[in-house]
């Protein structure tokens, strides 16, 4: 038997995904991408410097991180508009992960930051190669919102000393930074405070009155002019200093075992956070651009951008919400816009690197306070707090942990708490008693508890709304044991999955009821569930004649097994059969339980179809 080989083009696009969008490039798209790229390069200039300062790195490292990773992510990612680079959340996690091991700004600190970046990229590539990108789905929206808000507060407090012109020796934590600033607030430099507040006011006003203008760049320009007027000799206001006009230099991360071990926890946390950032931003833009994304390819692009960036003096990068939004609204057509942005930034870095010597550090602090405020998503915080107590708890715990413990552990705390609430919900599936609607001419079932319908004294019909796995077995078993009716029919269309523990529990419950003169039946069972039940001889012990195609068939055949003496004293007349004949009166072959033959068992064991139970309806029946 011959196998047809896949087209060679498909293989090449897997290895070189930029070949997919290359045909979209034309004269019109090139002009649009170049314009969007220039706008992005202007925006990232102050951002990159500011984020590098947050990360405890020299300012040029923020610009390096906006050049190389953006190009790699554009070539090997999936989104047409996502732009990678330094972000506030990545910067604060880098600082908190590396600062306990080395002094910020030193060569050792830089080497460790690059090691963390390399480890982050490797973790992301491993997740992508194993197609485990689905793990980011366990980092709930509440975790991201809480962490981002907490990181914003940490950033704001860490920049207060720069805003006030103080030079304090702190541990770098939220509590110590805040305490030290409060202790020395009377020593504040009024020159620095004036420059910092001017930056904040200008940024806010321009964003409100002229939203299309580069508010951060204009804020820094005006604040720099004010600093020159107030302190022309630079005696009272600290400056950022000139950055080297060079290409991103080659670098070598420190790959010693001790450092890898010390950074592993932070690297895993930052890799998950980076994937969540990039995934959420690309999805948000894709809903507007109507692009179909390949999440796993996006994870490959993010991983490669960090791995390559680590060898070119770039610290941890991720998808930038601000730059991606500007890229889309500026009319970018293809990922070439991100490449143009990097090239334009490289040109600016070569020609105008000396301009950073005129940037006041208090102005950068004011800029970061604006960034921190924009990170706090008040709209979604309100929505989460209105939605559910569990999500609110996750949000508050993640926010508090971000302030009080290491940031990577704050992410873990939020994820673990989200999983706890998820497992709590799934381990208590909703169980509903259903009964036929009395006034309905055709078989129609409804929630008996809401309608307050009378129950049949011999048969309880329940629907389990959730998977029957080991975590939910105890809850379901307790419910079944509390049911007083001797016979129970379980409607299984709400059960997507049953594991062996759940199947064994059903068998135990069936044996218990049969010993007491009752029985257990199943109907509307999905094919995958039926195959699990069929394993290890469980289906045979449950009784192949106890599984039915639908509720009507099940009731019709179970009715003949009810006690006619009890039916004579019952006035509810719940089922249509109650109005026709007493139980046991029917001798027709179609009124007997269906029996699964051996051919059907083979189908259930081997067929991949999810509709195997439908075959029951086509099986010849026999009297029992």
Coordinates of C-alpha atoms in Angstrom, one line a residue:
X1 CA 0.0 0.0 0.0
X2 CA 1.5 3.4 -1.0
X3 CA 1.3 6.5 1.1
X4 CA 1.0 9.8 -0.6
X5 CA 3.8 12.2 0.5
X6 CA 2.7 15.7 1.6
X7 CA 3.5 18.6 -0.7
X8 CA 7.0 20.0 -0.3
X9 CA 5.6 23.5 0.1
X10 CA 3.7 22.4 3.2
X11 CA 7.0 21.1 4.7
X12 CA 8.8 24.3 4.0
X13 CA 6.1 26.5 5.5
X14 CA 6.3 24.4 8.7
X15 CA 10.0 25.1 9.0
X16 CA 9.8 28.7 7.6
X17 CA 6.4 30.0 8.5
X18 CA 7.1 33.4 7.0
X19 CA 6.6 31.8 3.6
X20 CA 2.8 31.7 4.3
X21 CA 2.5 35.5 4.4
X22 CA 5.3 36.3 1.9
X23 CA 2.8 36.3 -1.0
X24 CA 0.8 39.1 0.7
X25 CA 3.7 41.5 0.3
X26 CA 3.4 44.1 -2.4
X27 CA 4.0 47.8 -3.0
X28 CA 0.9 48.9 -1.0
X29 CA 1.7 46.6 2.0
X30 CA 5.4 47.7 2.0
X31 CA 4.4 51.4 2.4
X32 CA 1.9 50.6 5.1
X33 CA 4.3 48.4 7.0
X34 CA 7.1 50.9 6.7
X35 CA 4.9 53.7 8.1
X36 CA 3.7 51.5 11.0
X37 CA 7.3 50.4 11.7
X38 CA 8.5 54.0 11.9
X39 CA 5.7 54.9 14.3
X40 CA 6.6 51.9 16.5
X41 CA 10.3 52.7 16.5
X42 CA 9.6 56.2 17.9
X43 CA 7.3 54.8 20.5
X44 CA 9.7 52.1 21.7
X45 CA 12.6 54.4 22.2
X46 CA 11.5 55.8 25.6
X47 CA 9.8 52.5 26.5
X48 CA 12.8 50.4 25.9
X49 CA 15.0 52.6 28.1
X50 CA 12.4 52.7 30.8
X51 CA 11.8 49.0 30.9
X52 CA 15.6 48.3 31.0
X53 CA 15.8 50.5 34.1
X54 CA 13.0 48.5 35.7
X55 CA 14.9 45.3 34.9
X56 CA 18.0 46.7 36.6
X57 CA 19.9 46.7 33.3
X58 CA 21.7 49.5 31.4
X59 CA 19.3 51.5 29.2
X60 CA 20.7 50.2 25.9
X61 CA 19.6 46.6 26.8
X62 CA 16.0 47.7 26.5
X63 CA 16.6 48.9 23.0
X64 CA 18.5 45.7 22.1
X65 CA 15.5 43.6 23.3
X66 CA 13.2 45.6 21.0
X67 CA 15.3 44.8 17.9
X68 CA 16.4 41.2 17.6
X69 CA 13.4 39.4 19.3
X70 CA 11.0 41.4 17.3
X71 CA 12.6 40.2 14.0
X72 CA 12.7 36.6 15.1
X73 CA 9.2 36.5 16.4
X74 CA 7.9 38.1 13.2
X75 CA 9.6 35.6 11.0
X76 CA 8.7 32.5 13.0
X77 CA 5.5 33.4 14.8
X78 CA 1.9 33.2 13.6
X79 CA 0.3 36.6 14.2
X80 CA 0.5 39.3 11.5
X81 CA 0.5 42.2 13.9
X82 CA 2.1 41.0 17.2
X83 CA 5.4 42.8 18.0
X84 CA 7.7 41.3 20.6
X85 CA 10.1 43.2 22.8
X86 CA 10.6 44.3 26.4
X87 CA 7.5 44.7 28.6
X88 CA 6.8 46.0 32.1
X89 CA 5.8 42.6 33.5
X90 CA 8.8 40.8 32.0
X91 CA 11.1 43.5 33.3
X92 CA 9.9 43.4 36.9
X93 CA 10.1 39.6 36.9
X94 CA 13.7 39.7 35.5
X95 CA 14.7 42.1 38.2
X96 CA 13.1 40.2 41.1
X97 CA 14.5 36.9 39.8
X98 CA 18.1 38.0 39.3
X99 CA 18.6 40.8 42.0
X100 CA 18.9 38.3 44.9
X101 CA 21.9 36.7 43.0
X102 CA 23.8 39.8 41.8
X103 CA 23.9 43.6 42.1
X104 CA 21.7 45.3 39.4
X105 CA 23.7 46.9 36.6
X106 CA 26.8 44.8 37.1
X107 CA 28.3 42.5 34.5
X108 CA 27.3 39.5 36.7
X109 CA 23.7 40.7 36.8
X110 CA 23.6 41.2 33.0
X111 CA 25.0 37.7 32.4
X112 CA 22.4 36.1 34.8
X113 CA 19.6 38.1 33.1
X114 CA 20.7 36.7 29.7
X115 CA 20.8 33.2 31.2
X116 CA 17.3 33.7 32.4
X117 CA 16.3 34.8 28.9
X118 CA 17.9 31.7 27.3
X119 CA 16.2 29.4 29.8
X120 CA 12.9 31.1 29.2
X121 CA 13.2 30.5 25.4
X122 CA 14.2 26.9 25.9
X123 CA 11.2 26.2 28.2
X124 CA 8.9 27.8 25.6
X125 CA 10.4 25.7 22.8
X126 CA 10.0 22.5 24.8
X127 CA 6.3 23.4 25.5
X128 CA 5.8 24.1 21.8
X129 CA 7.6 20.9 20.6
X130 CA 5.5 18.8 23.0
X131 CA 2.4 20.7 21.9
X132 CA 1.8 21.6 25.6
X133 CA 1.0 25.2 24.8
X134 CA -2.4 24.4 26.2
X135 CA -0.9 24.8 29.7
X136 CA -1.2 28.6 29.3
X137 CA -5.0 28.1 29.4
X138 CA -4.6 27.1 33.1
X139 CA -3.2 30.6 33.8
X140 CA -6.6 32.2 34.1
X141 CA -7.6 35.7 33.2
X142 CA -7.9 36.6 36.8
X143 CA -4.3 35.5 37.5
X144 CA -3.0 37.7 34.7
X145 CA -5.1 40.7 35.8
X146 CA -4.1 40.3 39.4
X147 CA -0.4 39.8 38.6
X148 CA -0.3 42.7 36.2
X149 CA -2.0 45.1 38.8
X150 CA 0.4 43.9 41.5
X151 CA 3.4 44.3 39.2
X152 CA 2.2 47.9 38.4
X153 CA 2.2 48.7 42.1
X154 CA 5.6 47.2 42.6
X155 CA 7.0 49.3 39.6
X156 CA 5.4 52.5 40.9
X157 CA 6.8 52.1 44.4
X158 CA 10.2 51.2 43.0
X159 CA 10.3 54.4 41.0
X160 CA 9.3 56.8 43.8
X161 CA 12.9 57.3 44.9
X162 CA 13.9 58.3 41.4
X163 CA 10.9 60.6 41.2
X164 CA 11.9 62.3 44.4
X165 CA 15.6 62.4 43.6
X166 CA 16.6 60.1 46.4
X167 CA 19.5 57.6 46.4
X168 CA 18.4 54.8 48.7
X169 CA 19.9 51.3 49.4
X170 CA 16.9 48.9 49.5
X171 CA 16.3 45.2 49.2
X172 CA 14.3 45.8 46.1
X173 CA 11.1 44.5 47.6
X174 CA 7.8 46.3 47.6
X175 CA 7.7 46.6 51.4
X176 CA 11.3 47.8 51.8
X177 CA 11.1 50.3 48.9
X178 CA 7.9 51.8 50.3
X179 CA 9.3 51.9 53.9
X180 CA 12.6 53.5 52.8
X181 CA 10.8 56.2 50.8
X182 CA 8.5 57.0 53.7
X183 CA 11.5 57.4 56.0
X184 CA 13.4 59.7 53.7
X185 CA 10.6 61.6 52.0
X186 CA 11.6 64.9 53.7
X187 CA 14.9 64.7 51.8
X188 CA 13.1 64.9 48.4
X189 CA 14.8 66.9 45.6
X190 CA 12.3 69.5 44.5
X191 CA 14.0 69.8 41.1
X192 CA 13.6 66.1 40.4
X193 CA 10.0 66.1 41.7
X194 CA 9.1 69.0 39.3
X195 CA 10.6 67.3 36.3
X196 CA 8.9 64.0 37.2
X197 CA 5.5 65.5 37.8
X198 CA 5.8 67.5 34.5
X199 CA 6.4 64.2 32.6
X200 CA 3.2 62.7 34.2
X201 CA 1.0 65.7 33.5
X202 CA 2.2 66.1 29.9
X203 CA 1.8 62.4 29.1
X204 CA -1.7 62.3 30.5
X205 CA -2.9 65.5 28.8
X206 CA -1.5 64.6 25.4
X207 CA -3.0 61.1 25.6
X208 CA -6.4 62.6 26.4
X209 CA -6.4 65.6 24.1
X210 CA -4.2 64.3 21.2
X211 CA -4.4 60.5 21.4
X212 CA -2.6 59.9 18.1
X213 CA 0.4 61.8 19.2
X214 CA 3.4 60.0 20.8
X215 CA 2.6 61.2 24.4
X216 CA 5.5 59.4 26.0
X217 CA 8.1 60.8 23.6
X218 CA 6.7 64.4 23.9
X219 CA 6.5 64.1 27.7
X220 CA 10.2 63.1 27.9
X221 CA 11.1 65.9 25.4
X222 CA 9.3 68.6 27.5
X223 CA 10.6 67.3 30.8
X224 CA 14.2 67.3 29.4
X225 CA 13.8 70.9 28.3
X226 CA 12.5 71.8 31.8
X227 CA 15.4 70.0 33.4
X228 CA 17.9 72.0 31.3
X229 CA 16.2 75.2 32.3
X230 CA 16.1 74.3 36.0
X231 CA 19.5 72.7 36.2
X232 CA 21.7 73.6 33.2
X233 CA 24.9 72.3 34.8
X234 CA 23.2 69.0 35.8
X235 CA 24.1 69.5 39.5
X236 CA 20.7 68.6 41.0
X237 CA 19.0 66.3 38.5
X238 CA 20.4 62.9 37.6
X239 CA 20.6 61.9 33.9
X240 CA 20.3 58.6 32.2
X241 CA 23.5 59.1 30.3
X242 CA 24.5 58.4 26.7
X243 CA 24.1 54.9 25.4
X244 CA 26.6 53.3 23.0
X245 CA 25.8 53.6 19.3
X246 CA 26.4 50.0 18.3
X247 CA 24.7 47.0 17.0
X248 CA 23.3 44.5 19.6
X249 CA 26.6 42.9 20.7
X250 CA 27.2 39.2 20.9
X251 CA 26.8 37.9 24.4
X252 CA 27.2 34.6 26.3
X253 CA 24.8 33.6 29.1
X254 CA 26.3 32.1 32.2
X255 CA 25.4 28.4 31.9
X256 CA 26.9 27.2 35.2
X257 CA 24.8 24.5 37.0
X258 CA 24.4 26.6 40.2
X259 CA 23.0 29.6 38.3
X260 CA 20.7 27.4 36.1
X261 CA 19.4 25.8 39.3
X262 CA 18.8 29.1 41.0
X263 CA 17.0 30.6 38.0
X264 CA 14.9 27.6 37.0
X265 CA 11.8 28.5 39.0
X266 CA 11.8 32.1 37.7
X267 CA 12.5 30.9 34.2
X268 CA 9.5 28.6 34.2
X269 CA 7.2 31.3 35.6
X270 CA 8.5 33.9 33.2
X271 CA 8.1 31.5 30.2
X272 CA 4.4 30.8 31.1
X273 CA 3.8 34.5 31.7
X274 CA 5.4 35.4 28.4
X275 CA 3.3 32.9 26.5
X276 CA 0.1 34.1 28.2
X277 CA 1.0 37.7 27.3
X278 CA 1.8 36.9 23.7
X279 CA -1.2 34.6 23.2
X280 CA -3.8 37.0 24.8
X281 CA -2.5 40.0 22.8
X282 CA -2.4 38.1 19.4
X283 CA -5.8 36.7 20.0
X284 CA -7.3 40.1 20.8
X285 CA -5.8 41.6 17.6
X286 CA -6.9 38.5 15.6
X287 CA -10.5 39.1 16.5
X288 CA -10.3 42.5 14.8
X289 CA -8.1 41.5 11.8
X290 CA -10.0 38.2 11.2
X291 CA -6.8 36.2 11.1
X292 CA -6.7 32.5 12.0
X293 CA -3.9 32.0 14.5
X294 CA -1.7 28.9 15.1
X295 CA -1.0 29.1 18.8
X296 CA 1.7 26.5 18.8
X297 CA 3.6 28.3 16.0
X298 CA 3.3 31.5 18.0
X299 CA 4.9 29.7 21.0
X300 CA 7.8 28.6 18.7
X301 CA 8.3 32.2 17.6
X302 CA 8.4 33.4 21.1
X303 CA 10.8 30.7 22.2
X304 CA 13.2 31.3 19.3
X305 CA 13.1 35.1 19.8
X306 CA 14.3 34.6 23.4
X307 CA 16.9 31.9 22.6
X308 CA 18.4 34.0 19.8
X309 CA 18.1 37.2 21.8
X310 CA 20.0 35.8 24.7
X311 CA 23.1 35.7 22.5
X312 CA 22.7 39.3 21.3
X313 CA 22.4 41.1 24.6
X314 CA 18.6 41.0 24.7
X315 CA 16.8 40.3 28.0
X316 CA 13.5 38.5 28.3
X317 CA 10.9 39.6 25.7
X318 CA 7.3 39.0 25.0
X319 CA 4.4 40.4 23.1
X320 CA 4.0 44.1 23.7
X321 CA 0.3 45.2 24.0
X322 CA 1.1 48.9 23.4
X323 CA 3.3 48.3 20.3
X324 CA 1.0 45.6 18.9
X325 CA -2.0 47.9 19.2
X326 CA -0.2 50.8 17.6
X327 CA 1.1 48.5 14.9
X328 CA -2.5 47.4 14.0
X329 CA -4.1 50.9 14.2
X330 CA -1.2 52.3 12.1
X331 CA -2.3 50.1 9.2
X332 CA 0.3 47.3 9.3
X333 CA -0.4 44.6 6.8
X334 CA 2.2 41.9 7.4
X335 CA 4.8 41.0 10.0
X336 CA 7.3 43.1 7.9
X337 CA 6.1 46.0 10.0
X338 CA 7.8 44.5 13.1
X339 CA 11.0 44.1 11.0
X340 CA 10.8 47.7 9.8
X341 CA 10.3 48.9 13.4
X342 CA 13.5 47.1 14.4
X343 CA 15.5 48.4 11.5
X344 CA 14.3 52.0 12.1
X345 CA 15.2 51.7 15.8
X346 CA 18.6 50.4 14.8
X347 CA 19.1 53.5 12.6
X348 CA 17.9 55.8 15.4
X349 CA 20.3 54.1 17.9
X350 CA 23.2 54.6 15.5
X351 CA 22.5 58.2 14.7
X352 CA 20.9 59.7 17.8
X353 CA 22.2 57.6 20.7
X354 CA 23.6 60.7 22.4
X355 CA 20.1 62.1 23.0
X356 CA 19.7 59.8 26.0
X357 CA 22.4 61.8 27.8
X358 CA 19.7 64.6 28.1
X359 CA 17.0 62.3 29.5
X360 CA 16.5 63.0 33.3
X361 CA 16.0 60.0 35.5
X362 CA 13.0 61.6 37.3
X363 CA 11.4 62.0 33.9
X364 CA 11.9 58.3 33.2
X365 CA 10.4 57.6 36.7
X366 CA 7.4 59.7 35.8
X367 CA 7.0 57.9 32.5
X368 CA 7.1 54.5 34.4
X369 CA 4.4 55.7 36.8
X370 CA 2.2 56.4 33.8
X371 CA 3.0 53.0 32.4
X372 CA 2.2 51.4 35.8
X373 CA -1.2 53.1 36.0
X374 CA -2.0 51.9 32.5
X375 CA -1.2 48.4 33.5
X376 CA -4.0 48.3 36.1
X377 CA -7.1 47.1 34.2
X378 CA -9.8 48.6 36.4
X379 CA -12.5 47.7 33.9
X380 CA -11.8 43.9 34.0
X381 CA -11.1 44.1 37.8
X382 CA -14.7 45.3 38.3
X383 CA -16.1 42.6 35.9
X384 CA -14.2 39.9 37.8
X385 CA -15.3 41.1 41.2
X386 CA -18.9 41.1 40.0
X387 CA -18.7 37.7 38.3
X388 CA -17.8 35.1 41.0
X389 CA -16.3 34.9 44.4
X390 CA -13.8 32.3 43.3
X391 CA -12.4 34.5 40.5
X392 CA -12.3 37.4 42.9
X393 CA -10.3 35.3 45.4
X394 CA -7.8 34.3 42.7
X395 CA -7.4 38.0 41.7
X396 CA -6.9 39.2 45.3
X397 CA -4.5 36.4 46.2
X398 CA -2.4 36.9 43.1
X399 CA -2.3 40.6 43.6
X400 CA -1.3 40.3 47.3
X401 CA 1.3 37.6 46.5
X402 CA 2.8 39.8 43.8
X403 CA 3.4 42.5 46.5
X404 CA 4.6 40.3 49.3
X405 CA 6.5 37.4 47.8
X406 CA 8.7 36.7 44.8
X407 CA 6.8 37.5 41.6
X408 CA 7.3 34.0 40.1
X409 CA 5.7 32.5 43.1
X410 CA 2.8 34.9 42.8
X411 CA 2.1 33.4 39.4
X412 CA 2.2 29.9 40.8
X413 CA -0.1 30.9 43.7
X414 CA -2.7 32.2 41.3
X415 CA -2.4 29.2 39.0
X416 CA -2.7 26.7 41.8
X417 CA -5.6 28.5 43.4
X418 CA -7.4 28.6 40.0
X419 CA -6.8 24.8 39.6
X420 CA -8.2 24.3 43.1
X421 CA -11.4 26.1 42.3
X422 CA -11.6 24.3 38.9
X423 CA -11.2 20.9 40.5
X424 CA -13.7 21.8 43.2
X425 CA -16.3 22.6 40.5
X426 CA -15.6 19.5 38.4
X427 CA -15.5 17.2 41.4
X428 CA -19.1 18.2 42.2
X429 CA -21.0 17.8 38.9
X430 CA -24.5 19.0 39.0
X431 CA -27.1 16.2 39.2
X432 CA -30.6 16.9 38.1
X433 CA -33.8 14.8 38.5
X434 CA -35.8 15.0 35.3
X435 CA -39.3 13.8 34.5
X436 CA -41.6 13.8 31.5
X437 CA -43.7 17.0 31.1
X438 CA -47.2 16.0 31.9
X439 CA -49.0 18.2 29.4
X440 CA -46.6 17.4 26.5
X441 CA -48.0 15.3 23.6
X442 CA -44.5 14.2 22.6
X443 CA -41.8 12.9 24.9
X444 CA -40.3 16.0 26.6
X445 CA -38.3 16.1 29.8
X446 CA -37.8 18.9 32.3
X447 CA -36.1 19.6 35.6
X448 CA -38.5 18.0 38.2
X449 CA -37.2 20.1 41.0
X450 CA -37.9 23.4 39.3
X451 CA -41.4 22.3 38.1
X452 CA -42.1 20.6 41.5
X453 CA -43.4 17.5 39.6
X454 CA -44.3 14.3 41.6
X455 CA -41.7 11.6 41.5
X456 CA -42.3 8.0 40.6
X457 CA -41.9 5.9 43.8
X458 CA -40.0 3.1 41.9
X459 CA -37.9 4.9 39.3
X460 CA -35.7 8.0 39.6
X461 CA -34.3 9.6 36.3
X462 CA -31.2 11.7 36.8
X463 CA -28.9 13.6 34.5
X464 CA -25.3 14.0 35.5
X465 CA -23.9 17.3 34.1
X466 CA -20.2 16.7 34.2
X467 CA -17.5 14.0 33.7
X468 CA -17.5 11.0 36.1
X469 CA -13.8 10.8 37.0
X470 CA -12.0 9.8 40.2
X471 CA -12.4 13.3 41.7
X472 CA -16.2 13.3 41.2
X473 CA -16.9 9.7 42.1
X474 CA -17.4 10.3 45.8
X475 CA -19.9 13.1 45.2
X476 CA -22.0 11.1 42.7
X477 CA -21.9 8.0 44.8
X478 CA -23.2 9.8 47.8
X479 CA -26.0 11.2 45.8
X480 CA -27.0 7.8 44.3
X481 CA -27.0 6.2 47.8
X482 CA -29.3 9.0 49.0
X483 CA -31.9 8.1 46.3
X484 CA -34.7 6.1 47.9
X485 CA -36.3 4.8 44.7
X486 CA -35.1 1.2 44.0
X487 CA -34.4 1.8 40.3
X488 CA -32.3 4.6 38.9
X489 CA -31.9 5.6 35.2
X490 CA -28.8 7.8 34.5
X491 CA -29.1 10.0 31.5
X492 CA -25.5 10.2 30.2
X493 CA -25.5 12.9 27.5
X494 CA -23.9 15.4 30.0
X495 CA -21.0 13.0 30.7
X496 CA -18.1 13.6 28.3
X497 CA -15.8 11.3 30.1
X498 CA -15.8 8.4 32.5
X499 CA -12.6 6.9 33.9
X500 CA -12.2 3.4 35.3
X501 CA -12.9 4.6 38.8
X502 CA -16.2 6.0 37.7
X503 CA -17.1 2.9 35.8
X504 CA -16.3 0.7 38.8
X505 CA -18.5 3.0 41.0
X506 CA -21.4 2.5 38.6
X507 CA -20.9 -1.3 38.8
X508 CA -20.8 -1.2 42.6
X509 CA -24.0 0.9 42.7
X510 CA -25.7 -1.5 40.3
X511 CA -24.8 -4.5 42.4
X512 CA -25.9 -2.8 45.6
X513 CA -29.3 -1.9 44.2
X514 CA -29.8 -5.4 42.7
X515 CA -29.1 -6.9 46.1
X516 CA -31.9 -4.7 47.5
X517 CA -34.4 -5.6 44.7
X518 CA -33.7 -2.5 42.5
X519 CA -31.5 -1.8 39.5
X520 CA -29.3 0.8 37.7
X521 CA -29.7 1.7 34.0
X522 CA -28.0 4.1 31.5
X523 CA -29.2 5.9 28.4
X524 CA -28.0 8.5 26.0
X525 CA -24.5 7.4 26.7
X526 CA -21.7 8.9 24.4
X527 CA -19.5 6.5 22.4
X528 CA -16.3 7.3 24.3
X529 CA -18.0 6.7 27.6
X530 CA -19.5 3.5 26.4
X531 CA -16.1 2.2 25.3
X532 CA -14.6 2.9 28.8
X533 CA -17.5 1.0 30.4
X534 CA -17.0 -1.9 28.0
X535 CA -13.4 -2.4 29.2
X536 CA -12.4 -4.9 31.9
X537 CA -15.8 -6.7 31.6
X538 CA -17.7 -3.9 33.3
X539 CA -20.3 -3.6 30.6
X540 CA -21.0 -7.3 30.8
X541 CA -21.5 -7.1 34.6
X542 CA -23.6 -4.0 34.4
X543 CA -25.8 -5.8 31.8
X544 CA -25.8 -5.1 28.2
X545 CA -29.6 -5.0 28.4
X546 CA -29.3 -2.0 30.8
X547 CA -28.0 0.5 28.3
X548 CA -30.5 2.2 26.1
X549 CA -30.4 4.6 23.1
X550 CA -32.7 7.2 24.5
X551 CA -34.9 8.0 27.5
X552 CA -38.2 7.0 25.8
X553 CA -36.8 3.6 25.0
X554 CA -35.4 3.2 28.5
X555 CA -38.6 4.1 30.3
X556 CA -40.7 1.9 28.0
X557 CA -38.6 -1.2 28.7
X558 CA -37.9 -0.5 32.4
X559 CA -41.6 0.0 33.0
X560 CA -42.3 -3.7 32.6
X561 CA -40.0 -4.4 35.4
X562 CA -41.7 -2.2 38.0
X563 CA -43.9 -3.7 40.8
X564 CA -47.5 -3.6 39.6
X565 CA -48.8 -3.5 43.2
X566 CA -47.0 -0.2 43.8
X567 CA -48.2 1.2 40.5
X568 CA -51.8 0.4 41.5
X569 CA -51.5 2.6 44.6
X570 CA -49.7 5.4 42.7
X571 CA -51.9 8.3 41.6
X572 CA -49.2 10.4 39.9
X573 CA -49.4 8.6 36.6
X574 CA -46.0 10.2 35.6
X575 CA -45.2 8.2 32.5
X576 CA -47.3 7.6 29.4
X577 CA -47.1 3.9 30.0
X578 CA -48.9 4.4 33.3
X579 CA -52.1 5.2 31.3
X580 CA -51.8 2.1 29.0
X581 CA -51.3 -1.0 30.9
X582 CA -49.9 -2.2 34.3
X583 CA -46.3 -3.3 34.4
X584 CA -45.6 -6.8 33.1
X585 CA -48.8 -6.8 30.9
X586 CA -46.8 -6.3 27.7
X587 CA -45.4 -9.4 26.1
X588 CA -44.3 -7.8 22.8
X589 CA -40.7 -8.3 21.8
X590 CA -40.1 -4.6 21.4
X591 CA -41.0 -4.0 25.0
X592 CA -38.1 -6.1 26.3
X593 CA -34.7 -4.8 27.1
X594 CA -32.2 -4.6 24.2
X595 CA -29.3 -7.0 24.4
X596 CA -25.9 -6.0 23.0
X597 CA -24.5 -8.8 20.9
X598 CA -20.8 -9.7 20.5
X599 CA -20.5 -7.9 17.2
X600 CA -21.4 -4.6 18.8
X601 CA -18.9 -5.2 21.6
X602 CA -16.2 -5.5 18.9
X603 CA -17.4 -2.2 17.4
X604 CA -17.2 -0.5 20.8
X605 CA -13.7 -1.7 21.4
X606 CA -12.2 -0.8 18.0
X607 CA -14.3 1.9 16.3
X608 CA -13.0 5.5 16.7
X609 CA -16.5 7.0 16.2
X610 CA -18.1 8.9 19.0
X611 CA -21.6 7.8 18.0
X612 CA -21.2 4.1 18.8
X613 CA -24.2 4.0 21.0
X614 CA -26.5 4.6 18.0
X615 CA -25.8 1.1 16.9
X616 CA -27.9 -0.1 19.8
X617 CA -31.0 1.0 18.1
X618 CA -30.3 -1.3 15.2
X619 CA -29.7 -4.4 17.3
X620 CA -32.3 -7.2 17.2
X621 CA -33.9 -7.6 20.6
X622 CA -35.0 -10.7 22.5
X623 CA -37.2 -11.4 25.5
X624 CA -35.6 -11.7 28.9

